[in-house]
Coordinates of C-alpha atoms in Angstrom, one line a residue:
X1127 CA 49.1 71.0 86.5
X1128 CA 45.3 71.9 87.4
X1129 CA 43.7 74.1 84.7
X1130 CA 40.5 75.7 85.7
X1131 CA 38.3 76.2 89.2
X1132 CA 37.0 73.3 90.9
X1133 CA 38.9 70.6 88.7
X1134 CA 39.8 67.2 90.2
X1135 CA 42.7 66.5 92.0
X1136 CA 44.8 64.1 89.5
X1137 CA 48.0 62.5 89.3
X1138 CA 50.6 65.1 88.1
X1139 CA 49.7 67.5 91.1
X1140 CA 49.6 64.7 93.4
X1141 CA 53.3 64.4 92.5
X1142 CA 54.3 67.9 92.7
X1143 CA 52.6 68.1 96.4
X1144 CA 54.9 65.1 97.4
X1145 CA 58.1 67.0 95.8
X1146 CA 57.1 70.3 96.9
X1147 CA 60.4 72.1 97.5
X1148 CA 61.3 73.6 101.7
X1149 CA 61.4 76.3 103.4
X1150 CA 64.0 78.2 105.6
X1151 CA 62.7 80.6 107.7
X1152 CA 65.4 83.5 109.0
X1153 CA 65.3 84.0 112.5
X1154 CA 67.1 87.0 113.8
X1155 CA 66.0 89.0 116.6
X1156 CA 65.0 91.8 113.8
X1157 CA 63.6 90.0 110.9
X1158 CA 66.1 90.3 108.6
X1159 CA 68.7 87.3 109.5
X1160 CA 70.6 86.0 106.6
X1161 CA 69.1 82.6 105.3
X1162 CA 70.6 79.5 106.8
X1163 CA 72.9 77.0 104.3
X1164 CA 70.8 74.4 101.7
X1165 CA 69.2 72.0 104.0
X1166 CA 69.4 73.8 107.5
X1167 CA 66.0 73.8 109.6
X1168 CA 65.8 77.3 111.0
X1169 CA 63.6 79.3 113.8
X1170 CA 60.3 79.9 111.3
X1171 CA 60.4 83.9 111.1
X1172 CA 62.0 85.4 107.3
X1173 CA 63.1 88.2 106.1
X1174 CA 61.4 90.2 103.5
X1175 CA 64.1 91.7 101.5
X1176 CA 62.3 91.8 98.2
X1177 CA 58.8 92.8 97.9
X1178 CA 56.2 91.1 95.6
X1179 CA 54.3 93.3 93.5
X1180 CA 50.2 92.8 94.6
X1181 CA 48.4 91.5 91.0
X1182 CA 45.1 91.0 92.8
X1183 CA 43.4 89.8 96.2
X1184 CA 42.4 85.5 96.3
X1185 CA 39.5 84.2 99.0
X1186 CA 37.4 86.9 98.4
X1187 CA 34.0 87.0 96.5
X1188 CA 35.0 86.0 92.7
X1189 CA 38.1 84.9 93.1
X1190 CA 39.8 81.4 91.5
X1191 CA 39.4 79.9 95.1
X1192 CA 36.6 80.1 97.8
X1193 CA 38.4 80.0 101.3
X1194 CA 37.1 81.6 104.9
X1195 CA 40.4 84.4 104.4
X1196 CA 41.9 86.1 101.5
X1197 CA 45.2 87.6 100.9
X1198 CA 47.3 89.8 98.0
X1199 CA 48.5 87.2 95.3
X1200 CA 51.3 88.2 94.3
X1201 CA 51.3 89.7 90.2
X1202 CA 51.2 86.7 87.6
X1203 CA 51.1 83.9 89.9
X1204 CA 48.2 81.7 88.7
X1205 CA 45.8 80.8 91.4
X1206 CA 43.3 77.4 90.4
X1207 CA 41.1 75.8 92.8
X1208 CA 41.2 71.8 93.8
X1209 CA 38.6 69.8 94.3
X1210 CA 39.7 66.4 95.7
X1211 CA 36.6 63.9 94.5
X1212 CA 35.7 61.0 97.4
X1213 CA 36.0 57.5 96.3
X1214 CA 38.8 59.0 93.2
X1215 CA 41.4 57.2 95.2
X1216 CA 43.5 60.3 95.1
X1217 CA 41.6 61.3 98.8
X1218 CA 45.3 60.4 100.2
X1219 CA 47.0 62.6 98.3
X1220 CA 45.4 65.2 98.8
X1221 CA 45.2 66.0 102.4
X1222 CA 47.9 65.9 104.9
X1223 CA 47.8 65.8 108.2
X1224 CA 44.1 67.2 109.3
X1225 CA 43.6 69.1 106.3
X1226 CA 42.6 69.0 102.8
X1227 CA 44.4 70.4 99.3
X1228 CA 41.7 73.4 98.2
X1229 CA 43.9 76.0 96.1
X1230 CA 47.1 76.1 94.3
X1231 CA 48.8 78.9 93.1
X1232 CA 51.5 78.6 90.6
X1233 CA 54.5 80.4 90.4
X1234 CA 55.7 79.7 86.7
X1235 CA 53.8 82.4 84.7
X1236 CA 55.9 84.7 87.1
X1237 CA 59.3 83.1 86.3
X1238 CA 59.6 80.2 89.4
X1239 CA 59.1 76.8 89.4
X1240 CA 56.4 75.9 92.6
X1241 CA 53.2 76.8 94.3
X1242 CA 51.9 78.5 97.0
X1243 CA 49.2 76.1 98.4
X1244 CA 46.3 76.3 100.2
X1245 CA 44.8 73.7 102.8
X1246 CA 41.9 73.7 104.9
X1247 CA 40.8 71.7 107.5
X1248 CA 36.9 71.2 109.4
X1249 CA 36.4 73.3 112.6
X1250 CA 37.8 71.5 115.6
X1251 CA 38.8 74.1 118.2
X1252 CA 42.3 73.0 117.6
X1253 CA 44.9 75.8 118.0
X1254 CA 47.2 77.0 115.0
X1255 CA 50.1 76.0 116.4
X1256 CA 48.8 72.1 117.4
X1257 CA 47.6 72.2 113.4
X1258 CA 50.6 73.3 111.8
X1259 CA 52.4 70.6 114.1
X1260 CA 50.3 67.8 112.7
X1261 CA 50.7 69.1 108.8
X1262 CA 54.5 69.3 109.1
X1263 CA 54.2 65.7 110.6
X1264 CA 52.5 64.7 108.2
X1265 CA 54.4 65.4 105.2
X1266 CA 57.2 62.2 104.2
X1267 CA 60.6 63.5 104.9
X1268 CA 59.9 66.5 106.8
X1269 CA 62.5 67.4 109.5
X1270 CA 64.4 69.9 111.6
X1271 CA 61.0 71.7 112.2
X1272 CA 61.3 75.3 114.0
X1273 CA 57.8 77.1 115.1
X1274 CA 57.2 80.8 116.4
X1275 CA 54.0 82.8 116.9
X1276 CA 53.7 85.3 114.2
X1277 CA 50.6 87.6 112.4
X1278 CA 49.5 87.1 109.4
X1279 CA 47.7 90.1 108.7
X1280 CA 45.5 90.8 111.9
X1281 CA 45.2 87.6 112.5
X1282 CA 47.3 85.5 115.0
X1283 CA 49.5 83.1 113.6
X1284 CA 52.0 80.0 114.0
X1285 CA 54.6 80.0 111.2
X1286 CA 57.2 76.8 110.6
X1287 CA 60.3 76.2 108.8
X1288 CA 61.7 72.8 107.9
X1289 CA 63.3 71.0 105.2
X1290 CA 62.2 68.1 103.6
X1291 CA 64.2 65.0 101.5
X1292 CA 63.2 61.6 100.4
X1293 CA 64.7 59.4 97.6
X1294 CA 63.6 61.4 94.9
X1295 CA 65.4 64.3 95.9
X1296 CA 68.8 65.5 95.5
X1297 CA 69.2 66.6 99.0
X1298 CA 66.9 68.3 101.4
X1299 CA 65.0 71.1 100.5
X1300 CA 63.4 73.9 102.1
X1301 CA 59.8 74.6 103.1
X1302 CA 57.4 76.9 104.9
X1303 CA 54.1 77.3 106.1
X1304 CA 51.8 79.6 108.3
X1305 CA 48.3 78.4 109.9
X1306 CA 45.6 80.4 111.4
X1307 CA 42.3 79.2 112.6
X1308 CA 39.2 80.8 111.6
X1309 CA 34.9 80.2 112.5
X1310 CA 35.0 78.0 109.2
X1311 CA 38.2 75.7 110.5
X1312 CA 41.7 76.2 110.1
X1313 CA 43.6 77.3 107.2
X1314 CA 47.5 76.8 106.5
X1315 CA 49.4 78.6 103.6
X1316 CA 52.6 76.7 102.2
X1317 CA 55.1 77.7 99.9
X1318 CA 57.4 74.6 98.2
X1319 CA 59.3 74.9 95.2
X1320 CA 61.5 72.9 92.9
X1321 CA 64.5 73.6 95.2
X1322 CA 66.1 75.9 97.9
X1323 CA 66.9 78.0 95.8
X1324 CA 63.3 78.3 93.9
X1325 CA 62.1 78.1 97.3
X1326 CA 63.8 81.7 98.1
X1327 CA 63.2 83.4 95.1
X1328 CA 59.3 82.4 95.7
X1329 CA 59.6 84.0 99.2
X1330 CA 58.3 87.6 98.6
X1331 CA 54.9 85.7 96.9
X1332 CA 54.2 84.2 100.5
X1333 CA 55.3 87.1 102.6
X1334 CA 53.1 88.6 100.8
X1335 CA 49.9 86.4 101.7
X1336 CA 51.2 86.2 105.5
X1337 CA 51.6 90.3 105.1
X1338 CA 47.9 90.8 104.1
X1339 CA 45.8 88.1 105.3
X1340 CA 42.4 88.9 107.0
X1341 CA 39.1 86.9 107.5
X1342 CA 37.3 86.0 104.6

C-alpha cells in the first residue's frame, strides 16, 4: 500500500490493481433494482440505498491528488496519490487500457477492504463511452460488461458494470466504473474490492464521487 503524495508505483499495489474486486451495477427502471447474484454482469446503473457520510472534497486545490475534477470522498477513506516512474518497469502495471493509475483511495481506515481508484488518460477527443470500453477491455478477466449513459455530477457520463476472475480468484467478482472526459483528457473512477461482497458494502463511497463530481 502507497503511503504519501506522489510516491512510486511499486509492487504490492501493482498486485492489488490486478485483484481489484467487481462491480454489479442494478439496473431497474427506478434506480433502486435489487443487486444481481455473485458473479452476474448487470446493466451499469446502482442503487444508492446507503449513503456515505462526505469527510472532505479530493481534486481540488490541496488535496492528496491533483486531477482536472474533484468529488466528496467519502469520511475516513484515505486518498494517496501515484506516480508511475518511466523506465521503473512497473509502466505496465500501471495503466490499462488508454489510461494511467494517478490516485488511490483506500477504503480500510473506514472498515472495507479495496480502493476507489483514479485513472487518467491524455486528451484525444475520444468519447467517454469509447474510453470506458477500452479500460474494461483492458483489464485480464473482465467479462459480461453492461454500459449506460449516466451523470456524474453535472457532468455527462458512461457508467459500466462487469465482473472480473482469473486464477487467483475464487470465483468472479464484481466491478464498476464511471468515465467522463474533460479539456485535460479523460478521467475514469473505479471501485474494486476484495470481493462481491466488499465490493457492495464500498458502494455508497463511489456513489458518492459519481453523485458530486464537477470539473476541476
Amino acid at each position: 500500500m502507497m503511503r504519501g503524495a506522489g510516491r512510486v508505483l511499486v509492487p504490492a499495489i501493482v498486485a492489488s490493481v490486478a485483484l481489484a474486486g467487481c462491480a454489479s451495477p442494478s439496473g431497474g427502471g427506478d434506480g433502486s433494482a435489487p443487486a444481481p447474484k455473485n458473479g452476474d454482469a448487470a446493466p451499469a446503473r446502482s442503487a444508492d440505498s446507503a449513503v456515505a457520510t462526505r469527510g472532505g472534497t479530493l481534486g481540488g486545490a490541496g488535496s492528496a491528488c491533483a486531477l482536472p475534477v474533484a468529488f466528496g470522498l467519502a469520511e475516513d477513506w484515505e486518498p494517496q496519490a501515484v506516480t508511475v516512474e518511466p523506465g521503473s518497469g512497473l509502466e505496465e502495471l500501471g495503466r490499462q487500457g488508454p489510461l494511467t493509475l494517478v490516485c488511490e483511495i483506500d477504503a480500510k481506515p473506514a472498515g472495507n477492504i479495496g480502493y476507489l481508484r483514479v485513472w487518467r488518460g491524455k486528451p484525444s477527443g475520444t468519447g467517454s463511452r469509447e474510453v470506458l470500453e477500452a479500460f474494461v477491455a483492458a483489464e485480464p478477466g473482465a467479462a459480461g460488461a453492461a454500459y449506460a449513459e449516466v451523470r456524474a455530477g453535472a457532468l455527462p457520463a458512461t457508467e459500466a458494470g462487469y465482473t472480473v476472475d482469473g486464477e487467483l480468484l475464487d470465483g468472479p467478482k464484481r466491478e464498476r466504473a464511471f468515465a467522463v472526459t474533460t479539456p485535460e483528457g479523460p478521467v475514469v473512477v473505479h471501485l474494486g474490492g476484495l470481493d462481491s461482497p466488499e465490493h457492495e458494502e464500498m458502494l455508497p463511497a463511489y456513489e458518492l464521487a459519481k453523485r458530486t463530481l464537477e470539473a476541476g
